[in-house]
Short mmCIF file of C-alpha atoms in Angstrom, two decimals:
data_model
loop_
_atom_site.label_atom_id
_atom_site.label_comp_id
_atom_site.label_asym_id
_atom_site.label_seq_id
_atom_site.Cartn_x
_atom_site.Cartn_y
_atom_site.Cartn_z
CA UNK T 1 88.30 39.41 -71.37
CA UNK T 2 89.22 42.67 -69.62
CA UNK T 3 90.05 42.91 -65.90
CA UNK T 4 88.71 46.06 -64.22
CA UNK T 5 90.10 47.01 -60.84
CA UNK T 6 88.76 49.83 -58.67
CA UNK T 7 92.12 50.12 -57.00
CA UNK T 8 93.84 50.15 -60.41
CA UNK T 9 91.49 52.86 -61.74
CA UNK T 10 92.01 55.07 -58.67
CA UNK T 11 95.78 54.64 -58.88
CA UNK T 12 95.53 55.57 -62.57
CA UNK T 13 93.72 58.82 -61.69
CA UNK T 14 96.42 59.62 -59.16
CA UNK T 15 99.11 58.98 -61.81
CA UNK T 16 97.41 61.19 -64.40
CA UNK T 17 96.99 63.91 -61.79
CA UNK T 18 100.71 63.77 -61.04
CA UNK T 19 101.71 63.81 -64.71
CA UNK T 20 99.47 66.81 -65.39
CA UNK T 21 100.85 68.49 -62.28
CA UNK T 22 104.42 68.06 -63.50
CA UNK T 23 103.46 69.67 -66.79
CA UNK T 24 101.20 72.36 -65.42
CA UNK T 25 103.17 73.50 -62.36
CA UNK T 26 101.87 71.64 -59.30
CA UNK T 27 103.59 72.55 -56.07
CA UNK T 28 105.27 70.21 -53.57
CA UNK T 29 102.17 70.04 -51.38
CA UNK T 30 100.07 68.73 -54.27
CA UNK T 31 102.65 66.09 -55.23
CA UNK T 32 103.06 64.87 -51.66
CA UNK T 33 99.26 64.69 -51.22
CA UNK T 34 98.98 62.46 -54.26
CA UNK T 35 101.74 60.14 -53.07
CA UNK T 36 100.12 59.98 -49.65
CA UNK T 37 96.80 59.07 -51.20
CA UNK T 38 98.45 56.36 -53.29
CA UNK T 39 99.90 54.81 -50.13
CA UNK T 40 96.52 55.03 -48.44
CA UNK T 41 94.73 53.42 -51.34
CA UNK T 42 97.24 50.55 -51.45
CA UNK T 43 96.74 49.97 -47.72
CA UNK T 44 92.90 50.21 -47.77
CA UNK T 45 91.54 46.70 -46.98
CA UNK T 46 88.24 47.50 -48.64
CA UNK T 47 90.10 47.89 -51.96
CA UNK T 48 92.58 45.11 -51.41
CA UNK T 49 90.04 42.39 -50.78
CA UNK T 50 88.41 40.80 -53.82
CA UNK T 51 89.09 43.90 -55.85
CA UNK T 52 88.12 44.01 -59.51
CA UNK T 53 86.01 42.11 -61.96
CA UNK T 54 86.74 40.38 -65.25
CA UNK T 55 84.22 41.45 -67.91
CA UNK T 56 83.56 40.44 -71.47
CA UNK T 57 84.01 43.37 -73.93
CA UNK T 58 81.14 43.94 -76.31
CA UNK T 59 78.80 41.51 -74.56
CA UNK T 60 76.19 44.25 -74.22
CA UNK T 61 75.05 46.50 -77.07
CA UNK T 62 74.29 50.20 -77.14
CA UNK T 63 70.59 49.22 -77.43
CA UNK T 64 70.89 47.32 -74.17
CA UNK T 65 72.39 50.34 -72.44
CA UNK T 66 70.05 52.98 -73.93
CA UNK T 67 67.10 50.91 -72.84
CA UNK T 68 67.92 51.97 -69.29
CA UNK T 69 69.47 55.36 -70.10
CA UNK T 70 66.55 56.67 -72.21
CA UNK T 71 64.43 58.11 -69.39
CA UNK T 72 67.26 60.22 -67.96
CA UNK T 73 69.81 60.48 -70.76
CA UNK T 74 69.61 64.23 -71.29
CA UNK T 75 68.57 65.42 -67.85
CA UNK T 76 70.49 68.47 -66.58
CA UNK T 77 74.00 67.65 -65.41
CA UNK T 78 75.11 65.41 -68.25
CA UNK T 79 78.52 67.06 -68.78
CA UNK T 80 79.01 65.65 -72.26
CA UNK T 81 75.70 67.09 -73.50
CA UNK T 82 76.23 70.35 -71.63
CA UNK T 83 79.60 70.76 -73.40
CA UNK T 84 78.48 69.57 -76.84
CA UNK T 85 75.08 71.07 -77.37
CA UNK T 86 75.90 74.80 -77.45
CA UNK T 87 78.66 74.25 -80.04
CA UNK T 88 76.44 72.09 -82.28
CA UNK T 89 73.60 74.52 -82.10
CA UNK T 90 75.92 77.44 -82.95
CA UNK T 91 76.93 75.56 -86.10
CA UNK T 92 73.31 74.73 -86.97
CA UNK T 93 72.29 78.38 -86.53
CA UNK T 94 74.54 79.27 -89.47
CA UNK T 95 73.26 76.67 -91.96
CA UNK T 96 70.54 77.26 -94.57
CA UNK T 97 67.09 75.92 -93.78
CA UNK T 98 66.05 72.82 -95.72
CA UNK T 99 65.60 69.09 -95.16
CA UNK T 100 67.61 67.81 -92.18
CA UNK T 101 68.38 64.31 -90.97
CA UNK T 102 69.09 63.78 -87.28
CA UNK T 103 70.90 60.41 -87.45
CA UNK T 104 70.89 58.55 -84.10
CA UNK T 105 68.50 61.24 -82.93
CA UNK T 106 68.10 59.73 -79.45
CA UNK T 107 65.65 61.71 -77.37
CA UNK T 108 65.18 64.27 -80.12
CA UNK T 109 67.00 67.21 -78.59
CA UNK T 110 68.67 68.25 -81.87
CA UNK T 111 65.62 67.14 -83.86
CA UNK T 112 63.48 69.61 -81.95
CA UNK T 113 66.06 72.36 -82.37
CA UNK T 114 66.29 71.83 -86.10
CA UNK T 115 62.48 71.90 -86.38
CA UNK T 116 62.41 75.15 -84.41
CA UNK T 117 64.85 76.66 -86.93
CA UNK T 118 62.40 75.78 -89.73
CA UNK T 119 63.88 72.60 -91.17
CA UNK T 120 61.80 69.66 -92.29
CA UNK T 121 63.39 67.01 -90.04
CA UNK T 122 63.78 63.25 -90.26
CA UNK T 123 64.89 61.67 -86.97
CA UNK T 124 66.35 58.13 -87.11
CA UNK T 125 67.43 56.00 -84.19
CA UNK T 126 67.88 52.31 -83.50
CA UNK T 127 66.51 52.42 -79.97
CA UNK T 128 62.71 52.28 -79.58
CA UNK T 129 63.09 53.57 -75.98
CA UNK T 130 64.98 56.65 -77.13
CA UNK T 131 62.49 57.30 -79.94
CA UNK T 132 59.67 57.11 -77.38
CA UNK T 133 61.36 59.90 -75.49
CA UNK T 134 61.72 61.88 -78.77
CA UNK T 135 58.02 61.56 -79.49
CA UNK T 136 57.25 62.96 -76.05
CA UNK T 137 59.61 65.90 -76.50
CA UNK T 138 58.70 67.10 -79.97
CA UNK T 139 55.16 68.52 -79.34
CA UNK T 140 56.71 71.00 -76.82
CA UNK T 141 59.72 71.95 -78.93
CA UNK T 142 60.81 75.55 -78.63
CA UNK T 143 60.11 77.57 -81.73
CA UNK T 144 62.26 80.32 -83.11
CA UNK T 145 60.60 83.70 -82.75
CA UNK T 146 60.77 84.02 -86.53
CA UNK T 147 58.57 80.93 -86.98
CA UNK T 148 54.90 80.51 -86.21
CA UNK T 149 54.57 76.78 -86.59
CA UNK T 150 56.54 73.61 -86.13
CA UNK T 151 57.59 72.16 -89.51
CA UNK T 152 56.98 68.48 -90.24
CA UNK T 153 59.02 65.96 -88.22
CA UNK T 154 59.20 62.31 -89.10
CA UNK T 155 60.71 59.72 -86.73
CA UNK T 156 61.88 56.32 -87.88
CA UNK T 157 63.55 53.33 -86.21
CA UNK T 158 66.54 52.40 -88.34
CA UNK T 159 70.28 51.78 -88.24
CA UNK T 160 72.62 54.62 -89.28
CA UNK T 161 74.34 52.13 -91.61
CA UNK T 162 71.11 51.70 -93.56
CA UNK T 163 69.21 54.94 -93.63
CA UNK T 164 65.62 54.78 -94.98
CA UNK T 165 66.25 57.61 -97.46
CA UNK T 166 67.02 57.83 -101.21
CA UNK T 167 70.23 59.33 -102.57
CA UNK T 168 70.64 63.15 -102.36
CA UNK T 169 67.63 63.48 -100.09
CA UNK T 170 68.72 65.96 -97.41
CA UNK T 171 70.59 69.24 -97.01
CA UNK T 172 71.98 68.67 -93.54
CA UNK T 173 72.92 65.61 -91.47
CA UNK T 174 73.47 65.81 -87.67
CA UNK T 175 74.88 62.89 -85.76
CA UNK T 176 75.41 63.58 -82.09
CA UNK T 177 77.41 61.41 -79.60
CA UNK T 178 76.67 58.21 -81.47
CA UNK T 179 79.60 57.25 -83.73
CA UNK T 180 81.47 56.00 -80.63
CA UNK T 181 79.10 53.00 -80.85
CA UNK T 182 79.85 52.34 -84.53
CA UNK T 183 82.75 49.96 -85.41
CA UNK T 184 83.15 51.09 -89.05
CA UNK T 185 83.30 54.86 -89.20
CA UNK T 186 83.97 54.97 -92.93
CA UNK T 187 80.83 53.01 -93.81
CA UNK T 188 78.57 55.32 -91.82
CA UNK T 189 80.12 58.46 -93.27
CA UNK T 190 79.67 56.98 -96.74
CA UNK T 191 75.99 56.51 -95.92
CA UNK T 192 75.76 60.12 -94.83
CA UNK T 193 77.42 61.21 -98.06
CA UNK T 194 74.90 59.12 -100.03
CA UNK T 195 71.84 60.84 -98.60
CA UNK T 196 73.36 64.33 -98.61
CA UNK T 197 72.90 66.63 -101.62
CA UNK T 198 76.03 68.13 -103.14
CA UNK T 199 77.06 71.06 -101.00
CA UNK T 200 75.20 69.61 -97.98
CA UNK T 201 76.41 69.88 -94.43
CA UNK T 202 77.44 67.17 -91.94
CA UNK T 203 77.63 68.06 -88.24
CA UNK T 204 79.16 65.40 -85.97
CA UNK T 205 79.79 65.31 -82.27
CA UNK T 206 81.47 62.40 -80.55
CA UNK T 207 83.05 61.59 -77.22
CA UNK T 208 86.71 62.60 -77.19
CA UNK T 209 89.52 59.99 -77.15
CA UNK T 210 91.10 61.52 -74.03
CA UNK T 211 87.82 61.39 -72.13
CA UNK T 212 87.44 57.73 -73.12
CA UNK T 213 90.78 56.88 -71.59
CA UNK T 214 90.07 58.53 -68.26
CA UNK T 215 86.35 57.78 -67.68
CA UNK T 216 85.28 54.50 -66.09
CA UNK T 217 84.03 51.95 -68.65
CA UNK T 218 80.28 51.29 -69.00
CA UNK T 219 79.82 48.08 -67.05
CA UNK T 220 76.58 46.10 -66.89
CA UNK T 221 75.39 42.54 -66.36
CA UNK T 222 75.34 40.66 -69.65
CA UNK T 223 72.61 38.29 -70.91
CA UNK T 224 74.42 35.37 -69.27
CA UNK T 225 74.39 37.14 -65.88
CA UNK T 226 78.12 37.86 -66.00
CA UNK T 227 79.79 41.30 -66.00
CA UNK T 228 79.94 42.75 -69.48
CA UNK T 229 81.34 45.91 -71.14
CA UNK T 230 79.72 48.13 -73.76
CA UNK T 231 81.64 48.06 -76.99
CA UNK T 232 82.93 51.56 -77.67
CA UNK T 233 85.18 53.06 -80.33
CA UNK T 234 87.00 56.20 -79.17
CA UNK T 235 89.02 57.64 -82.01
CA UNK T 236 91.88 60.04 -82.61
CA UNK T 237 90.92 63.07 -84.68
CA UNK T 238 92.86 61.79 -87.66
CA UNK T 239 90.41 58.83 -88.02
CA UNK T 240 87.54 61.22 -88.81
CA UNK T 241 89.59 62.97 -91.45
CA UNK T 242 90.80 59.70 -92.97
CA UNK T 243 87.16 58.54 -93.30
CA UNK T 244 85.65 61.87 -94.43
CA UNK T 245 88.08 63.43 -96.89
CA UNK T 246 88.05 60.59 -99.53
CA UNK T 247 84.22 60.89 -99.61
CA UNK T 248 84.41 64.50 -100.74
CA UNK T 249 83.79 66.08 -97.33
CA UNK T 250 85.60 69.34 -96.66
CA UNK T 251 86.36 70.58 -93.13
CA UNK T 252 84.50 73.74 -92.19
CA UNK T 253 85.06 73.72 -88.42
CA UNK T 254 86.44 71.51 -85.65
CA UNK T 255 86.14 72.18 -81.92
CA UNK T 256 87.08 70.27 -78.74
CA UNK T 257 85.07 71.62 -75.78
CA UNK T 258 86.74 70.88 -72.49
CA UNK T 259 85.30 69.23 -69.45
CA UNK T 260 84.21 71.75 -66.81
CA UNK T 261 85.84 71.45 -63.40
CA UNK T 262 84.58 68.41 -61.44
CA UNK T 263 82.73 69.12 -58.21
CA UNK T 264 83.27 65.97 -56.19
CA UNK T 265 82.74 65.69 -52.48
CA UNK T 266 84.91 63.21 -50.56
CA UNK T 267 83.07 60.34 -48.98
CA UNK T 268 84.35 57.74 -46.59
CA UNK T 269 84.53 54.46 -48.55
CA UNK T 270 82.18 51.89 -47.00
CA UNK T 271 83.86 48.95 -45.28
CA UNK T 272 82.22 46.55 -47.70
CA UNK T 273 81.94 48.28 -51.07
CA UNK T 274 79.28 47.16 -53.53
CA UNK T 275 80.23 44.40 -55.92
CA UNK T 276 82.46 45.69 -58.73
CA UNK T 277 79.86 44.79 -61.32
CA UNK T 278 77.56 47.31 -59.64
CA UNK T 279 78.32 51.03 -59.43
CA UNK T 280 81.61 52.01 -61.03
CA UNK T 281 81.26 55.66 -59.90
CA UNK T 282 84.15 55.74 -57.49
CA UNK T 283 85.93 59.02 -58.28
CA UNK T 284 84.78 60.44 -54.92
CA UNK T 285 87.33 58.18 -53.27
CA UNK T 286 90.06 60.57 -54.39
CA UNK T 287 88.29 63.78 -55.40
CA UNK T 288 91.37 66.01 -55.57
CA UNK T 289 93.17 63.64 -57.89
CA UNK T 290 90.01 63.18 -60.05
CA UNK T 291 89.64 66.99 -60.26
CA UNK T 292 93.30 67.37 -61.32
CA UNK T 293 93.17 64.47 -63.78
CA UNK T 294 89.88 65.16 -65.52
CA UNK T 295 89.07 68.88 -65.30
CA UNK T 296 89.77 70.81 -68.46
CA UNK T 297 90.54 67.86 -70.75
CA UNK T 298 88.65 67.70 -74.07
CA UNK T 299 85.36 65.87 -73.44
CA UNK T 300 83.88 65.86 -76.95
CA UNK T 301 84.89 66.72 -80.51
CA UNK T 302 82.58 68.54 -82.93
CA UNK T 303 83.14 68.44 -86.68
CA UNK T 304 81.40 70.51 -89.35
CA UNK T 305 81.96 69.07 -92.81
CA UNK T 306 80.54 70.16 -96.13
CA UNK T 307 80.15 67.80 -99.05
CA UNK T 308 81.80 69.03 -102.20
CA UNK T 309 79.49 70.50 -104.83
CA UNK T 310 80.49 69.16 -108.28
CA UNK T 311 78.44 71.76 -110.14
#
């Protein structure tokens, strides 16, 4: 069981803001403001009374969460997508056209882009709700000016650990913001290597480890009605290399886009905050500290690997 405390989280943001300030040259006014806010947070009765919740880790699945996220997952303003998508598409623009697999395709945003580039695309996802969004998106996919028609796109509900494809079936695999939900990274990369042709390309994006430490956890009500946490697996960069290199993948590019500056507006905390198993979006209680702690840190990591060609 994990105990989550709103007060503890806010104090943590203040501490990270101070540590970054010491490293990056904060002035005395900034430091004193953070210390003053810490004292105010400790004295705030709304935070002191019945603060926190004990939640069971892993009691809800990514499928449970995406069931509610699907309809608004990639609406404008999702900072992770806004940071990841331009980099991934820049990589895809430089790859040869062929057969592409969008593994954990979600709402089909990269599926549609690959199709617009001329690829024959297979989109695979485990969430029927996300696939429903993908089916809605694909008829209106933007086409490259060099193309006059949308190539074939096939969508399939399946797990990334068991792809419904034969060996050496595709030229490119894209997997965006999904491996954080996978406990065994090596097994999934081995499955990608299986379906890729020699010389094929693997493009991965994933939430960054630093972002995982500083963002609030995904908290929901579990099947038993008790608070529950989504199981997530934020990884250091070395984990991707340790899993990929023994499979014959070679690094072609790695990039860590940074979180844009937060734009939070202070709000007076209500005298009786909502239950802690409700909204966990509480950064507006100390917006200056949140801005200093989170702005400019790496938010995602993008890898471009190429499978060795034995010929």
